[in-house]
Tab-separated table of C-alpha atoms and ligand atoms in Angstrom:
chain	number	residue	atom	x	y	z
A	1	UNK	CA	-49.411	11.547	-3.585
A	2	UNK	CA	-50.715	8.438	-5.169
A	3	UNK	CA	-53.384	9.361	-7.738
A	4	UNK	CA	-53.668	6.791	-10.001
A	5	UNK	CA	-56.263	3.453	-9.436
A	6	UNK	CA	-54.615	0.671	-8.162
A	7	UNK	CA	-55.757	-2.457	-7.807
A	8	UNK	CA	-56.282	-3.811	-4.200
A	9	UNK	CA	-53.953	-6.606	-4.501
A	10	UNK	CA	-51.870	-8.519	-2.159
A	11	UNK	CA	-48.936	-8.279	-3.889
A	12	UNK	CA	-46.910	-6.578	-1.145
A	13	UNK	CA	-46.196	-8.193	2.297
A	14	UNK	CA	-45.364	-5.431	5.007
A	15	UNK	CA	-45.873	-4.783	8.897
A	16	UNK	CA	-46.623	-1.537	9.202
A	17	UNK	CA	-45.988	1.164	12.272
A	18	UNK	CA	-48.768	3.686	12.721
A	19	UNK	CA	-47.272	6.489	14.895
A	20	UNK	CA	-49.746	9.336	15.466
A	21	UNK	CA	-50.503	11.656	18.570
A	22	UNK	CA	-54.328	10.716	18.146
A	23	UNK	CA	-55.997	7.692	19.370
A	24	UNK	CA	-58.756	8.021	17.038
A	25	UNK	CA	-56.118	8.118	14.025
A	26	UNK	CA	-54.402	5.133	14.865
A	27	UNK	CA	-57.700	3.391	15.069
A	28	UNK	CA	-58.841	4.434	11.405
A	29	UNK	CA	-55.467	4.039	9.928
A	30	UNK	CA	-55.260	0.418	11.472
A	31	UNK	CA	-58.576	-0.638	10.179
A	32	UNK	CA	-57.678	0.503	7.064
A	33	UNK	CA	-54.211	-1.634	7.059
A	34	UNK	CA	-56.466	-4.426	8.353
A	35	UNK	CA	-58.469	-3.952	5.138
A	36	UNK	CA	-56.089	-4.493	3.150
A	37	UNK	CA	-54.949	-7.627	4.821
A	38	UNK	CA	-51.782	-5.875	6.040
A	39	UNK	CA	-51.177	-6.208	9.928
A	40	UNK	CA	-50.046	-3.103	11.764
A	41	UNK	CA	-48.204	-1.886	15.259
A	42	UNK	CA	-49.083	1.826	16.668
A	43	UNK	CA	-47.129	4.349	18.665
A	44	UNK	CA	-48.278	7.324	20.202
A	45	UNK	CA	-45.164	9.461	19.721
A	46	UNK	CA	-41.769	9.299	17.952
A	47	UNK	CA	-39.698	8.128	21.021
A	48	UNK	CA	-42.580	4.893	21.002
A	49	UNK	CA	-42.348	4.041	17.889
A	50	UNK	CA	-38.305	3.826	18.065
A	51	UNK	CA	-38.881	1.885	20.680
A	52	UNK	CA	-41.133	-0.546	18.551
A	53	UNK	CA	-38.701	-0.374	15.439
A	54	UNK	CA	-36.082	-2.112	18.282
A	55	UNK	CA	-38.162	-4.800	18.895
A	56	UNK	CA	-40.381	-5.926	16.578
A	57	UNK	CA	-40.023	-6.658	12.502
A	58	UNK	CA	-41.352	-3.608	10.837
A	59	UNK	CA	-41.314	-2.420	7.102
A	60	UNK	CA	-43.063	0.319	6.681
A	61	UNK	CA	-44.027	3.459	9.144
A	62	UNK	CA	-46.805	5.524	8.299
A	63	UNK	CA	-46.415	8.540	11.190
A	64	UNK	CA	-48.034	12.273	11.377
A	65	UNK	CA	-45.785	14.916	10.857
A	66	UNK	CA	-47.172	17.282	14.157
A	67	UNK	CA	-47.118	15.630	17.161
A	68	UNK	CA	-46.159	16.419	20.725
A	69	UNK	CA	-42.204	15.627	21.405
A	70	UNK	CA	-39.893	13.987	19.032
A	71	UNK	CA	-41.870	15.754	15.477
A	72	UNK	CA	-42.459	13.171	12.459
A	73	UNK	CA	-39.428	15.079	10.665
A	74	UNK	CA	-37.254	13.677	13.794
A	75	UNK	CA	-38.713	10.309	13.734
A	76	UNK	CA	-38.079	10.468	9.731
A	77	UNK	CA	-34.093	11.181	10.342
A	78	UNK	CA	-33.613	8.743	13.254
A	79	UNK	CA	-35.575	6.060	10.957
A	80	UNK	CA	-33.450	7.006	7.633
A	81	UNK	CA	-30.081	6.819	10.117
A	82	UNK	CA	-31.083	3.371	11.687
A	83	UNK	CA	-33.231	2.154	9.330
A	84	UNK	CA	-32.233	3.141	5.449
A	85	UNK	CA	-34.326	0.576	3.526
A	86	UNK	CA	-37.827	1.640	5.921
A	87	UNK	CA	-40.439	2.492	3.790
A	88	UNK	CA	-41.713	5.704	5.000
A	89	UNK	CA	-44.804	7.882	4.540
A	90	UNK	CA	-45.404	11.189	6.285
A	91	UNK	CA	-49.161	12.670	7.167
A	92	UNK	CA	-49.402	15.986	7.152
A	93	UNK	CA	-52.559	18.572	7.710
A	94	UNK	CA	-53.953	20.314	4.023
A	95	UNK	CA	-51.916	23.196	4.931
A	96	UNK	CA	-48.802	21.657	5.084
A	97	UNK	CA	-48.729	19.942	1.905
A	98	UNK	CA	-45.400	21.764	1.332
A	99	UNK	CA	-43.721	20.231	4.367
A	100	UNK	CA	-44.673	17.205	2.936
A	101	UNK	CA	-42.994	17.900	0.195
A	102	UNK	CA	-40.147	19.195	2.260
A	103	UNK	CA	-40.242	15.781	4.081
A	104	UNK	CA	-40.003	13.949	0.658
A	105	UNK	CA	-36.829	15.381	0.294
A	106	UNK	CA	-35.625	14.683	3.615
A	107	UNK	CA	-36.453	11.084	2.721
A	108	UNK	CA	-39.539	10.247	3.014
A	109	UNK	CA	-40.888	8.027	0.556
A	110	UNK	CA	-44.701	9.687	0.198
A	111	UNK	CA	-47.042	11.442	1.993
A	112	UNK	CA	-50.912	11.388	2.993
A	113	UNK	CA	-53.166	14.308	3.540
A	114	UNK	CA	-55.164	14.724	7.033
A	115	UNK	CA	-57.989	14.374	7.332
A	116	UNK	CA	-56.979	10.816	6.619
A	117	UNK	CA	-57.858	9.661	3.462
A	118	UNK	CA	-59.794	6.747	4.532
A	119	UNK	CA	-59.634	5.456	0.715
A	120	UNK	CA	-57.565	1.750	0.565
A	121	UNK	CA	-56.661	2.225	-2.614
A	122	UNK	CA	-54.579	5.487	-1.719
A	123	UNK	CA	-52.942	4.180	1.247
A	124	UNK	CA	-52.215	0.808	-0.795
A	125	UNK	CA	-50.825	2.465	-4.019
A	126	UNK	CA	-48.495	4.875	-2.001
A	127	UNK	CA	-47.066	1.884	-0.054
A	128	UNK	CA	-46.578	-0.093	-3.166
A	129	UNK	CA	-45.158	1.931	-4.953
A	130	UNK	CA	-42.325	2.888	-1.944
A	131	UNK	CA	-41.911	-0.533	-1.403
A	132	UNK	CA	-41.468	-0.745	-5.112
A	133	UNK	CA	-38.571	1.961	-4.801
A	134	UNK	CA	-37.318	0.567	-2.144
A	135	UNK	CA	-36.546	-3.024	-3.291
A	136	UNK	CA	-34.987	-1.495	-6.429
A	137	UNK	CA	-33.075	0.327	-4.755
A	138	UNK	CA	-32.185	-2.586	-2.501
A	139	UNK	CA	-31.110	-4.378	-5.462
A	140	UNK	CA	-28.912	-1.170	-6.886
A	141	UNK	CA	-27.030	-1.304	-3.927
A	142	UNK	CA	-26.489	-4.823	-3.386
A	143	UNK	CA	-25.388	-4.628	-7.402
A	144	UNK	CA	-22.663	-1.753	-6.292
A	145	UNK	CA	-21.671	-3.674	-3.029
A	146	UNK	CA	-21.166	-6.801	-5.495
A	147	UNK	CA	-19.264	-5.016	-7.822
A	148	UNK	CA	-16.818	-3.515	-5.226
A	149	UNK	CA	-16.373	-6.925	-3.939
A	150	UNK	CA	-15.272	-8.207	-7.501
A	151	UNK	CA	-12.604	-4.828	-8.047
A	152	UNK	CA	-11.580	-5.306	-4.292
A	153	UNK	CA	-10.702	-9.184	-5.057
A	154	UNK	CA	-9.257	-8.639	-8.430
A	155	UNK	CA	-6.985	-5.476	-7.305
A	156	UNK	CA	-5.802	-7.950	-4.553
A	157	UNK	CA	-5.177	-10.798	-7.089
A	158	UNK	CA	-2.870	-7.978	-9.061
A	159	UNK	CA	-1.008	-7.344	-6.248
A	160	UNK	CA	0.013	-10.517	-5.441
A	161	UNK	CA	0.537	-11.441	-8.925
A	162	UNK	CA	3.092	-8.078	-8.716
A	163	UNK	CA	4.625	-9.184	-5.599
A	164	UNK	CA	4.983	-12.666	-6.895
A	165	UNK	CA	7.227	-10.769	-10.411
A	166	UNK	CA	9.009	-8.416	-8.004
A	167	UNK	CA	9.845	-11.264	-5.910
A	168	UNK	CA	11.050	-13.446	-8.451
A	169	UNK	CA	13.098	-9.668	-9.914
A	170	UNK	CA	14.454	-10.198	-6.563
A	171	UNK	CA	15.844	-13.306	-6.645
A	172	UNK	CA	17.192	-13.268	-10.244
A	173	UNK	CA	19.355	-10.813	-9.462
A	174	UNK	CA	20.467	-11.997	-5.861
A	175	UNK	CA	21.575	-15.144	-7.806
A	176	UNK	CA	23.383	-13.125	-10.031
A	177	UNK	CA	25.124	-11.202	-7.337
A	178	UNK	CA	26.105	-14.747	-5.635
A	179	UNK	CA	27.595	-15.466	-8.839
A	180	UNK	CA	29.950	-12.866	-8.815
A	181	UNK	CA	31.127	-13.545	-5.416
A	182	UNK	CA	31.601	-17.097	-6.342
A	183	UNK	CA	33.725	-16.419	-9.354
A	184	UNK	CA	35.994	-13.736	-7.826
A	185	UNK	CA	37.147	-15.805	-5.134
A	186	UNK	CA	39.773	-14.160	-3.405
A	187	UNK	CA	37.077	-11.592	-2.214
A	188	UNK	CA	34.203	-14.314	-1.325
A	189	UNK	CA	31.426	-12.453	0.070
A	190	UNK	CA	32.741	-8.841	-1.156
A	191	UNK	CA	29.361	-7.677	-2.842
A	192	UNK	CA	27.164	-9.145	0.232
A	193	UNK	CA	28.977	-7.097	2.303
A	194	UNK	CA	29.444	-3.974	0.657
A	195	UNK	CA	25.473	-4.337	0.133
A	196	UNK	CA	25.156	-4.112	3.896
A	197	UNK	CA	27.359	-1.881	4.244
A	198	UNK	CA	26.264	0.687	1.798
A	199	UNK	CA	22.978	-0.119	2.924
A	200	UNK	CA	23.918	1.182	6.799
A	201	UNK	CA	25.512	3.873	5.645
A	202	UNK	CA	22.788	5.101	3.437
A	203	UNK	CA	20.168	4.294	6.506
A	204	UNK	CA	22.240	6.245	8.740
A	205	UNK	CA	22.884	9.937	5.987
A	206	UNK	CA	18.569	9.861	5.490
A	207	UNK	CA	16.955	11.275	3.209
A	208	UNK	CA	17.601	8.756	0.812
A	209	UNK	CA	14.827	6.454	1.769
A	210	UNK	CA	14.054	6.950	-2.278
A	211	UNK	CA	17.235	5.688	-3.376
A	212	UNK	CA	17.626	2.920	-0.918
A	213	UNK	CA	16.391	-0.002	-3.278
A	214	UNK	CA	18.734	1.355	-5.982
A	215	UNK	CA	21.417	1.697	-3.748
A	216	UNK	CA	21.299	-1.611	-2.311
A	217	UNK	CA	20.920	-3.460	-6.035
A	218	UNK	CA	23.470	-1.045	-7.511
A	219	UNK	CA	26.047	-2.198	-4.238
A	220	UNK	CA	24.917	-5.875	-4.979
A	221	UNK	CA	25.356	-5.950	-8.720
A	222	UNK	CA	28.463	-3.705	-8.763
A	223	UNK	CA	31.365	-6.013	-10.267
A	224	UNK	CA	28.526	-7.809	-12.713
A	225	UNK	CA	31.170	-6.785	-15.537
A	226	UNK	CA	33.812	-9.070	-13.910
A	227	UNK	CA	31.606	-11.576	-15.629
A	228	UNK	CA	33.378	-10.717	-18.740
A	229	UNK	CA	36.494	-10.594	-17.886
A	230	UNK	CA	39.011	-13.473	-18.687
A	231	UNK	CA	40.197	-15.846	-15.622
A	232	UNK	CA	43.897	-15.165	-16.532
A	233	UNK	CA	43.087	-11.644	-15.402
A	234	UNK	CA	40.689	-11.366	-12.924
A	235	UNK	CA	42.060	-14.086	-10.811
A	236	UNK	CA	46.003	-13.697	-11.384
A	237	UNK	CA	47.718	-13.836	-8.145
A	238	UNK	CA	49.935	-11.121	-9.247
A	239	UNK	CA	49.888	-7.890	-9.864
A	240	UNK	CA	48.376	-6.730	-13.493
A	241	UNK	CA	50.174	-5.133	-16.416
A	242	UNK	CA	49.251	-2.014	-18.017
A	243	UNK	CA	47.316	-4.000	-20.317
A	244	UNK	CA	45.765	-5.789	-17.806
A	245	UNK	CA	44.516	-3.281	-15.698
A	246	UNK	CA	43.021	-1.780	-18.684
A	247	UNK	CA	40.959	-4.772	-19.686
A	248	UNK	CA	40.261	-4.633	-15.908
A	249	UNK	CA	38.894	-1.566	-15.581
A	250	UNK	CA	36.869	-2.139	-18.353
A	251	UNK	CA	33.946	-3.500	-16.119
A	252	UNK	CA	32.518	-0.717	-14.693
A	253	UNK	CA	31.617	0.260	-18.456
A	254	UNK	CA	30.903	-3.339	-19.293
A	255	UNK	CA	28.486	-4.311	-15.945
A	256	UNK	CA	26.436	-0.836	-17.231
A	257	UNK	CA	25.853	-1.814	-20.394
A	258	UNK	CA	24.100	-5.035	-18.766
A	259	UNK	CA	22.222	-3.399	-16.649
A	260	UNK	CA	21.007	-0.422	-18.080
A	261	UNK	CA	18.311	-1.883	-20.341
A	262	UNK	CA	16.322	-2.648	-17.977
A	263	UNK	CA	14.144	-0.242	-16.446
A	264	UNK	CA	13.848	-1.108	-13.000
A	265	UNK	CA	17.823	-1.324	-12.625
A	266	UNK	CA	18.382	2.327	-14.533
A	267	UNK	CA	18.941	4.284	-11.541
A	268	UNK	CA	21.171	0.867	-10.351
A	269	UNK	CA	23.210	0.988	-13.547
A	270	UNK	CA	24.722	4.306	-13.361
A	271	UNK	CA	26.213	3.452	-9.812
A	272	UNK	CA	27.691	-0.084	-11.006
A	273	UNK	CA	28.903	2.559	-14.083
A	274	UNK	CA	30.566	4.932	-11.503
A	275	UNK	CA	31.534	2.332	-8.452
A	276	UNK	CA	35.270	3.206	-9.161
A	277	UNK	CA	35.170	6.661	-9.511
A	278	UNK	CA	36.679	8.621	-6.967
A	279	UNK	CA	35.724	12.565	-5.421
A	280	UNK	CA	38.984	13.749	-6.259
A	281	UNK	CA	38.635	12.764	-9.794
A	282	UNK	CA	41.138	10.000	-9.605
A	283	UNK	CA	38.912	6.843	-10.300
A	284	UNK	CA	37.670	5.583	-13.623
A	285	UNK	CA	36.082	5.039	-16.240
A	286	UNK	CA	35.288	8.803	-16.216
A	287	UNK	CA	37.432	10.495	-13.935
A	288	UNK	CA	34.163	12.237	-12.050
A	289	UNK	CA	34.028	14.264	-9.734
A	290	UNK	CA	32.253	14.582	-5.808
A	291	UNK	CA	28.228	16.205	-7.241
A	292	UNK	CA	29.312	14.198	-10.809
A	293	UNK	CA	29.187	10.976	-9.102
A	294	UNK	CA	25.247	9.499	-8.093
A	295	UNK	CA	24.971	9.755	-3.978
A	296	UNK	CA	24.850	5.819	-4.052
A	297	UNK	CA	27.992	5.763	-6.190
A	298	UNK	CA	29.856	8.027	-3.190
A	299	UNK	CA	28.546	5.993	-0.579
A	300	UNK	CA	29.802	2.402	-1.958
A	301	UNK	CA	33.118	4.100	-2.315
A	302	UNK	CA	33.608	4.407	0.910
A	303	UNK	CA	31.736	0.762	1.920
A	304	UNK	CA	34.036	-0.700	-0.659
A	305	UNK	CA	37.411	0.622	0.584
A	306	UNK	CA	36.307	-0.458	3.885
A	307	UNK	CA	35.659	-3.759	2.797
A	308	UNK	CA	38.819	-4.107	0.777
A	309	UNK	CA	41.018	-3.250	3.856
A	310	UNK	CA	39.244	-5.531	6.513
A	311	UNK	CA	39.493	-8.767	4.528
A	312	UNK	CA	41.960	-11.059	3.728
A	313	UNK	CA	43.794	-10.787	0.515
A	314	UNK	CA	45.942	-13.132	-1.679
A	315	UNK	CA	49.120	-10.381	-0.699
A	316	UNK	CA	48.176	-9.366	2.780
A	317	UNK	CA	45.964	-10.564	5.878
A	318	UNK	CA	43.022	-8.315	6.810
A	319	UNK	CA	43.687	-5.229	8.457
A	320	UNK	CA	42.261	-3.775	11.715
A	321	UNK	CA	38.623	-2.225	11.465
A	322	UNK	CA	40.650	0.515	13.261
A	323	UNK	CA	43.070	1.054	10.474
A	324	UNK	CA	40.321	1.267	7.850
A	325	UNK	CA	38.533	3.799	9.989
A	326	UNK	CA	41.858	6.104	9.632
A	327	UNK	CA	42.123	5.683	6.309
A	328	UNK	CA	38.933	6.575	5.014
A	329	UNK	CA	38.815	9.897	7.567
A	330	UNK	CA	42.305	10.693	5.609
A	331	UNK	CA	40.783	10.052	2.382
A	332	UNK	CA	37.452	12.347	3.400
A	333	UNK	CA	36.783	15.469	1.294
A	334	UNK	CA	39.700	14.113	-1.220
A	335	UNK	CA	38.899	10.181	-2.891
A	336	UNK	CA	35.692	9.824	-0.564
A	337	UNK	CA	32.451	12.186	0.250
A	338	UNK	CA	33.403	14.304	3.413
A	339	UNK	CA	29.732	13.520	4.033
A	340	UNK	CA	29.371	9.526	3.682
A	341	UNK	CA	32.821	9.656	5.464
A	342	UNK	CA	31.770	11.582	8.639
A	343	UNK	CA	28.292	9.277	8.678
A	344	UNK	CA	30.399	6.176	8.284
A	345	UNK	CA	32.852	7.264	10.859
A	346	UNK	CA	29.607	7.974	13.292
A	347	UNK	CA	28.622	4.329	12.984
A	348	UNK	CA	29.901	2.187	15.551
A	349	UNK	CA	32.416	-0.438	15.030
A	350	UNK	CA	30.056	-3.551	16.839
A	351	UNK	CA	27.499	-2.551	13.684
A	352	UNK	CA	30.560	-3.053	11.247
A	353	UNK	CA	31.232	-6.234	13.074
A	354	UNK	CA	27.665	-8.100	13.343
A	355	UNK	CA	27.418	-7.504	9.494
A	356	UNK	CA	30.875	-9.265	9.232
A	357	UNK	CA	29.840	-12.099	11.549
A	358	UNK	CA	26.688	-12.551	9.783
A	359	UNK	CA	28.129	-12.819	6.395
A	360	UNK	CA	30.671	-15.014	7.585
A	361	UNK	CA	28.025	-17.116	9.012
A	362	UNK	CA	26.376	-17.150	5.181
A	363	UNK	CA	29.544	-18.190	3.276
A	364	UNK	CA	30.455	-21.472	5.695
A	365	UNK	CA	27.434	-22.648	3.254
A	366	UNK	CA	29.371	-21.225	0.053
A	367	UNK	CA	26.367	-21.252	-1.985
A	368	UNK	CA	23.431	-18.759	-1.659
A	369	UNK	CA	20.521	-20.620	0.030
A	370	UNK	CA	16.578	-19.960	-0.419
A	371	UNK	CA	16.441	-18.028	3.124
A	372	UNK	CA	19.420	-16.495	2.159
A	373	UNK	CA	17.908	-14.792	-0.072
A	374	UNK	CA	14.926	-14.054	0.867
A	375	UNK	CA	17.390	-12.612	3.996
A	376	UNK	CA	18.501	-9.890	1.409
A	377	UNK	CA	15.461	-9.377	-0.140
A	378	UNK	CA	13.938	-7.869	2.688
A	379	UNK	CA	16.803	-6.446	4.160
A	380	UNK	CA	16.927	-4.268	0.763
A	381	UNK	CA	13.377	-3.917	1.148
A	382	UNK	CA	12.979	-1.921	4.467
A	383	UNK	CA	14.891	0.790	3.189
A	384	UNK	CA	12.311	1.488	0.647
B	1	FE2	FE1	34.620	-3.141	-9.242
């Protein structure tokens, strides 16, 4: 209840709703709005006066709390739903001051006590002061709905800004990748296929959509030690000494150390460390064995071997997809995963062939082009 003098001013603009059972209310409570130079609609029940609130440009409702129908406590909870920023002020009889308390907490802004005080000044402060509330908390709101709008653009600016650093990640090291290819030549294309293939088989064992982007880069990067190793070695036409070999085998070690410093190729490094290893413990650097050897590690093995067999070397043509098959379903359980092998074996030969096509397709260009790329970007994305 508003208790203390305020001056009749005009400093607050509203239309007001009157909503009360009794004529002779309406009539009072209008004359005093009209008083106080504030213009005023009435409704004779709750269901009226949502019908008025439709139509016409209200700010304030002023409505008794006992009427016939839809009760003011109704109106008050269809006007908060519809209607948040309504000022609202409930009239209730002497005795039911405490429901117009009650009603305060159910969101209405004041109340007035029948019979009506007829006093301007009353109705005036309690509506001023409302309104008052209202607008500020008008303004909180719009402050929060700002502020959201300023985190919402700047947490969208960060993501892009990450996408735009993953993206440019991504094509550091798919340039890197090409450059391996393009140095080895006698297995052009090697690591872009044993990317897709690792990537199929990995697809087709699940549960390793976790691993997939480590998987893929690890398949991709795999001979990034060949980098350091001399011409007169890695591209002699015959077969390697003891020495040779050695220096050879030296990098799966070597391509680790690269890539293990940074953090987003850790899990990446330790297959490009084991690539070579074998289940059977006959590979290198380590000798591991099958549960000693990462899961993407095992499943390149087999992708690798399959690769090796169906292309073209310096010593032998290509041999039949067929052939390949045989082997690695000999080697199962003993050099390769009896697991990756039975998955590979699963996977149709026309899948085997498309990624062959396609890669062909991609070195008549030699060089690694922009879509290229961005080709094998998202391909190694969609397993993530
Ligand atoms: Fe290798």
């Amino acid at each position: 209840m508003a208790t203390e003098p305020i001056p009749l001013a005009r400093s607050i603009a509203l239309r007001v709703l009157i909503v009360d059972d009794e004529v002779s209310v309406r009539r009072v409570m209008a004359a005093v709005l009209a008083q106080l130079g504030l213009p005023s609609e009435t409704a004779a029940s709750g269901e009226e006066a949502l019908r008025i609130l439709k139509t016409h440009q209200i700010d304030a409702v002023i409505s008794d709390l006992q009427m016939p129908g839809m009760s003011g406590m109704e109106l008050l909870t269809k006007v908060r739903q519809n209607y948040p920023q309504m000022v609202f002020l409930m009239v209730t009889g002497v005795d039911d001051i405490r429901v117009g308390v009650q009603a305060m907490r159910q969101g209405a802004d004041d109340y007035l006590v029948k019979p009506l005080q007829v006093d301007a000044n009353i109705v005036l402060a309690s509506l001023t002061r409302a309104s008052h509330v209202k607008r500020l908390e008008q303004e909180v709101d719009n402050y929060r709905h700002h502020l959201e709008e300023i985190v919402a653009q700047q947490t969208q600016q960060l993501r892009e800004a990450l996408r735009r650093i993953e993206r440019s990640y991504d094509h550091t090291l798919e340039v890197l990748g090409a450059a391996i290819d393009l140095r080895d030549s006698p297995t052009a294309g090697h690591s872009r296929r044993v990317f897709l293939y690792s990537i199929e088989i990995a697809k087709a064992m699940g549960g390793l959509e976790n691993q997939m982007r480590n998987i893929a880069m690890g398949a991709w990067l795999h001979d990034i030690g060949k980098l350091a190793i001399p011409d007169g070695i890695l591209l002699k036409p015959g077969r390697l000494t003891e020495k040779e070999r050695e220096i050879m085998q030296r990098h799966a070690q070597i391509g680790y150390d690269l890539v293990k410093g940074i953090p987003f190729l850790a899990d990446a490094a330790e297959i490009i460390f084991a690539h070579h290893e074998r289940c059977d413990g006959s590979g290198y650097p380590k000798g591991l064995k099958t549960q000693e050897i990462p899961a993407g590690a095992r499943i390149f093995a087999v992708a690798d071997t399959f690769d090796a067999m169906t292309s073209d070397r310096p010593y032998r043509c290509a041999l039949p997809f067929q052939v390949s098959r045989e082997v690695i379903e000999r080697g199962a359980g003993k050099q390769y995963d009896s697991q990756v092998a039975r998955v590979f074996l699963s996977i149709p030969g026309e899948t085997w062939e498309g990624i062959r096509r396609e890669t062909a397709a991609i070195q008549a260009f030699a060089l690694v082009t922009a879509s290229d790329i961005q080709a094998l970007s998202k391909l190694a994305k969609s397993g993530d």
